[in-house]
């Protein structure tokens, strides 16, 4: 990826609603994408910054990584929370019938 292409990709990624800023260290092979403050508040610190290799950096790749590391993670948490809530409700109902 040329420097111009990388710069254009950074500008495009910075426009995504879930992105706060993009950091492209000069000598590192990785681009760091800091998520929006609202997301950073609710996510573990390790998930509030995405990492993409410079060679793969694009809007599509950032969206793919965001989906994998944020959306799917939050879906898993929501599913687990719902499952535990249902188990608790079942437990209460069983106790009430006893």
PDB file of C-alpha atoms in Angstrom:
ATOM      1  CA  UNK A   1       0.000   0.000   0.000  1.00  0.00           C
ATOM      2  CA  UNK A   2       1.417   3.360  -0.977  1.00  0.00           C
ATOM      3  CA  UNK A   3       1.668   6.189   1.536  1.00  0.00           C
ATOM      4  CA  UNK A   4      -1.041   8.037  -0.381  1.00  0.00           C
ATOM      5  CA  UNK A   5      -3.374   5.018  -0.242  1.00  0.00           C
ATOM      6  CA  UNK A   6      -2.671   4.623   3.471  1.00  0.00           C
ATOM      7  CA  UNK A   7      -3.412   8.312   4.097  1.00  0.00           C
ATOM      8  CA  UNK A   8      -6.688   8.065   2.175  1.00  0.00           C
ATOM      9  CA  UNK A   9      -7.653   4.944   4.108  1.00  0.00           C
ATOM     10  CA  UNK A  10      -6.881   6.707   7.412  1.00  0.00           C
ATOM     11  CA  UNK A  11      -9.135   9.609   6.405  1.00  0.00           C
ATOM     12  CA  UNK A  12     -11.936   7.216   5.462  1.00  0.00           C
ATOM     13  CA  UNK A  13     -11.613   5.113   8.628  1.00  0.00           C
ATOM     14  CA  UNK A  14     -11.628   8.264  10.766  1.00  0.00           C
ATOM     15  CA  UNK A  15     -15.124   8.963   9.384  1.00  0.00           C
ATOM     16  CA  UNK A  16     -16.574   5.704  10.736  1.00  0.00           C
ATOM     17  CA  UNK A  17     -18.991   6.408  13.603  1.00  0.00           C
ATOM     18  CA  UNK A  18     -17.319   3.947  15.973  1.00  0.00           C
ATOM     19  CA  UNK A  19     -13.816   5.409  15.487  1.00  0.00           C
ATOM     20  CA  UNK A  20     -12.300   8.120  17.668  1.00  0.00           C
ATOM     21  CA  UNK A  21      -8.912   8.292  15.941  1.00  0.00           C
ATOM     22  CA  UNK A  22      -6.367   6.324  13.949  1.00  0.00           C
ATOM     23  CA  UNK A  23      -2.702   6.082  14.927  1.00  0.00           C
ATOM     24  CA  UNK A  24      -0.156   5.006  12.308  1.00  0.00           C
ATOM     25  CA  UNK A  25       3.285   4.603  13.931  1.00  0.00           C
ATOM     26  CA  UNK A  26       6.041   5.182  11.371  1.00  0.00           C
ATOM     27  CA  UNK A  27       8.181   2.117  12.026  1.00  0.00           C
ATOM     28  CA  UNK A  28       5.456  -0.296  13.172  1.00  0.00           C
ATOM     29  CA  UNK A  29       3.631  -2.692  10.841  1.00  0.00           C
ATOM     30  CA  UNK A  30       0.357  -2.124  12.696  1.00  0.00           C
ATOM     31  CA  UNK A  31      -2.295   0.602  12.605  1.00  0.00           C
ATOM     32  CA  UNK A  32      -4.132   1.309  15.864  1.00  0.00           C
ATOM     33  CA  UNK A  33      -7.784   2.353  15.752  1.00  0.00           C
ATOM     34  CA  UNK A  34      -9.082   3.912  18.964  1.00  0.00           C
ATOM     35  CA  UNK A  35     -12.814   3.377  19.367  1.00  0.00           C
ATOM     36  CA  UNK A  36     -15.257   6.148  20.229  1.00  0.00           C
ATOM     37  CA  UNK A  37     -15.408   7.313  23.850  1.00  0.00           C
ATOM     38  CA  UNK A  38     -18.901   5.835  24.295  1.00  0.00           C
ATOM     39  CA  UNK A  39     -17.620   2.400  23.310  1.00  0.00           C
ATOM     40  CA  UNK A  40     -14.416   2.789  25.301  1.00  0.00           C
ATOM     41  CA  UNK A  41     -16.539   3.417  28.414  1.00  0.00           C
ATOM     42  CA  UNK A  42     -18.289   0.050  28.194  1.00  0.00           C
ATOM     43  CA  UNK A  43     -15.571  -2.153  26.716  1.00  0.00           C
ATOM     44  CA  UNK A  44     -12.595  -3.663  28.491  1.00  0.00           C
ATOM     45  CA  UNK A  45      -9.507  -1.572  27.786  1.00  0.00           C
ATOM     46  CA  UNK A  46      -7.989  -4.303  25.615  1.00  0.00           C
ATOM     47  CA  UNK A  47     -10.990  -4.122  23.266  1.00  0.00           C
ATOM     48  CA  UNK A  48     -11.179  -0.336  22.992  1.00  0.00           C
ATOM     49  CA  UNK A  49      -8.323  -0.191  20.472  1.00  0.00           C
ATOM     50  CA  UNK A  50      -8.383  -2.271  17.303  1.00  0.00           C
ATOM     51  CA  UNK A  51      -5.221  -3.308  15.486  1.00  0.00           C
ATOM     52  CA  UNK A  52      -4.887  -3.872  11.750  1.00  0.00           C
ATOM     53  CA  UNK A  53      -1.751  -4.623   9.766  1.00  0.00           C
ATOM     54  CA  UNK A  54      -0.768  -1.720   7.504  1.00  0.00           C
ATOM     55  CA  UNK A  55      -0.762  -4.029   4.491  1.00  0.00           C
ATOM     56  CA  UNK A  56      -4.422  -4.954   5.153  1.00  0.00           C
ATOM     57  CA  UNK A  57      -5.617  -1.535   6.324  1.00  0.00           C
ATOM     58  CA  UNK A  58      -8.877  -0.433   4.714  1.00  0.00           C
ATOM     59  CA  UNK A  59     -12.387   0.571   5.717  1.00  0.00           C
ATOM     60  CA  UNK A  60     -13.596  -2.954   4.953  1.00  0.00           C
ATOM     61  CA  UNK A  61     -10.882  -4.541   7.117  1.00  0.00           C
ATOM     62  CA  UNK A  62     -11.539  -2.178  10.024  1.00  0.00           C
ATOM     63  CA  UNK A  63     -15.260  -2.981   9.842  1.00  0.00           C
ATOM     64  CA  UNK A  64     -14.458  -6.715   9.742  1.00  0.00           C
ATOM     65  CA  UNK A  65     -12.185  -6.456  12.789  1.00  0.00           C
ATOM     66  CA  UNK A  66     -14.722  -4.266  14.615  1.00  0.00           C
ATOM     67  CA  UNK A  67     -17.430  -6.839  13.974  1.00  0.00           C
ATOM     68  CA  UNK A  68     -15.203  -9.675  15.149  1.00  0.00           C
ATOM     69  CA  UNK A  69     -13.719  -8.092  18.267  1.00  0.00           C
ATOM     70  CA  UNK A  70     -16.508  -5.762  19.390  1.00  0.00           C
ATOM     71  CA  UNK A  71     -19.907  -6.719  17.973  1.00  0.00           C
ATOM     72  CA  UNK A  72     -19.486 -10.485  18.349  1.00  0.00           C
ATOM     73  CA  UNK A  73     -17.955 -10.003  21.806  1.00  0.00           C
ATOM     74  CA  UNK A  74     -20.916  -7.905  22.948  1.00  0.00           C
ATOM     75  CA  UNK A  75     -23.334 -10.427  21.393  1.00  0.00           C
ATOM     76  CA  UNK A  76     -21.685 -13.205  23.413  1.00  0.00           C
ATOM     77  CA  UNK A  77     -21.988 -11.143  26.598  1.00  0.00           C
ATOM     78  CA  UNK A  78     -25.652 -10.376  25.881  1.00  0.00           C
ATOM     79  CA  UNK A  79     -26.382 -14.061  25.173  1.00  0.00           C
ATOM     80  CA  UNK A  80     -24.658 -15.165  28.379  1.00  0.00           C
ATOM     81  CA  UNK A  81     -26.421 -12.480  30.422  1.00  0.00           C
ATOM     82  CA  UNK A  82     -29.788 -13.517  28.999  1.00  0.00           C
ATOM     83  CA  UNK A  83     -29.067 -17.202  29.667  1.00  0.00           C
ATOM     84  CA  UNK A  84     -28.107 -16.494  33.283  1.00  0.00           C
ATOM     85  CA  UNK A  85     -31.213 -14.344  33.748  1.00  0.00           C
ATOM     86  CA  UNK A  86     -33.423 -17.154  32.443  1.00  0.00           C
ATOM     87  CA  UNK A  87     -31.711 -19.633  34.780  1.00  0.00           C
ATOM     88  CA  UNK A  88     -32.264 -17.285  37.730  1.00  0.00           C
ATOM     89  CA  UNK A  89     -35.925 -16.839  36.837  1.00  0.00           C
ATOM     90  CA  UNK A  90     -36.395 -20.613  36.496  1.00  0.00           C
ATOM     91  CA  UNK A  91     -34.742 -21.081  39.880  1.00  0.00           C
ATOM     92  CA  UNK A  92     -37.081 -18.547  41.499  1.00  0.00           C
ATOM     93  CA  UNK A  93     -40.148 -20.161  39.913  1.00  0.00           C
ATOM     94  CA  UNK A  94     -39.077 -23.638  41.096  1.00  0.00           C
ATOM     95  CA  UNK A  95     -38.532 -22.347  44.642  1.00  0.00           C
ATOM     96  CA  UNK A  96     -41.934 -20.635  44.620  1.00  0.00           C
ATOM     97  CA  UNK A  97     -43.606 -23.930  43.624  1.00  0.00           C
ATOM     98  CA  UNK A  98     -41.856 -25.871  46.385  1.00  0.00           C
TER      99      UNK A  98
END
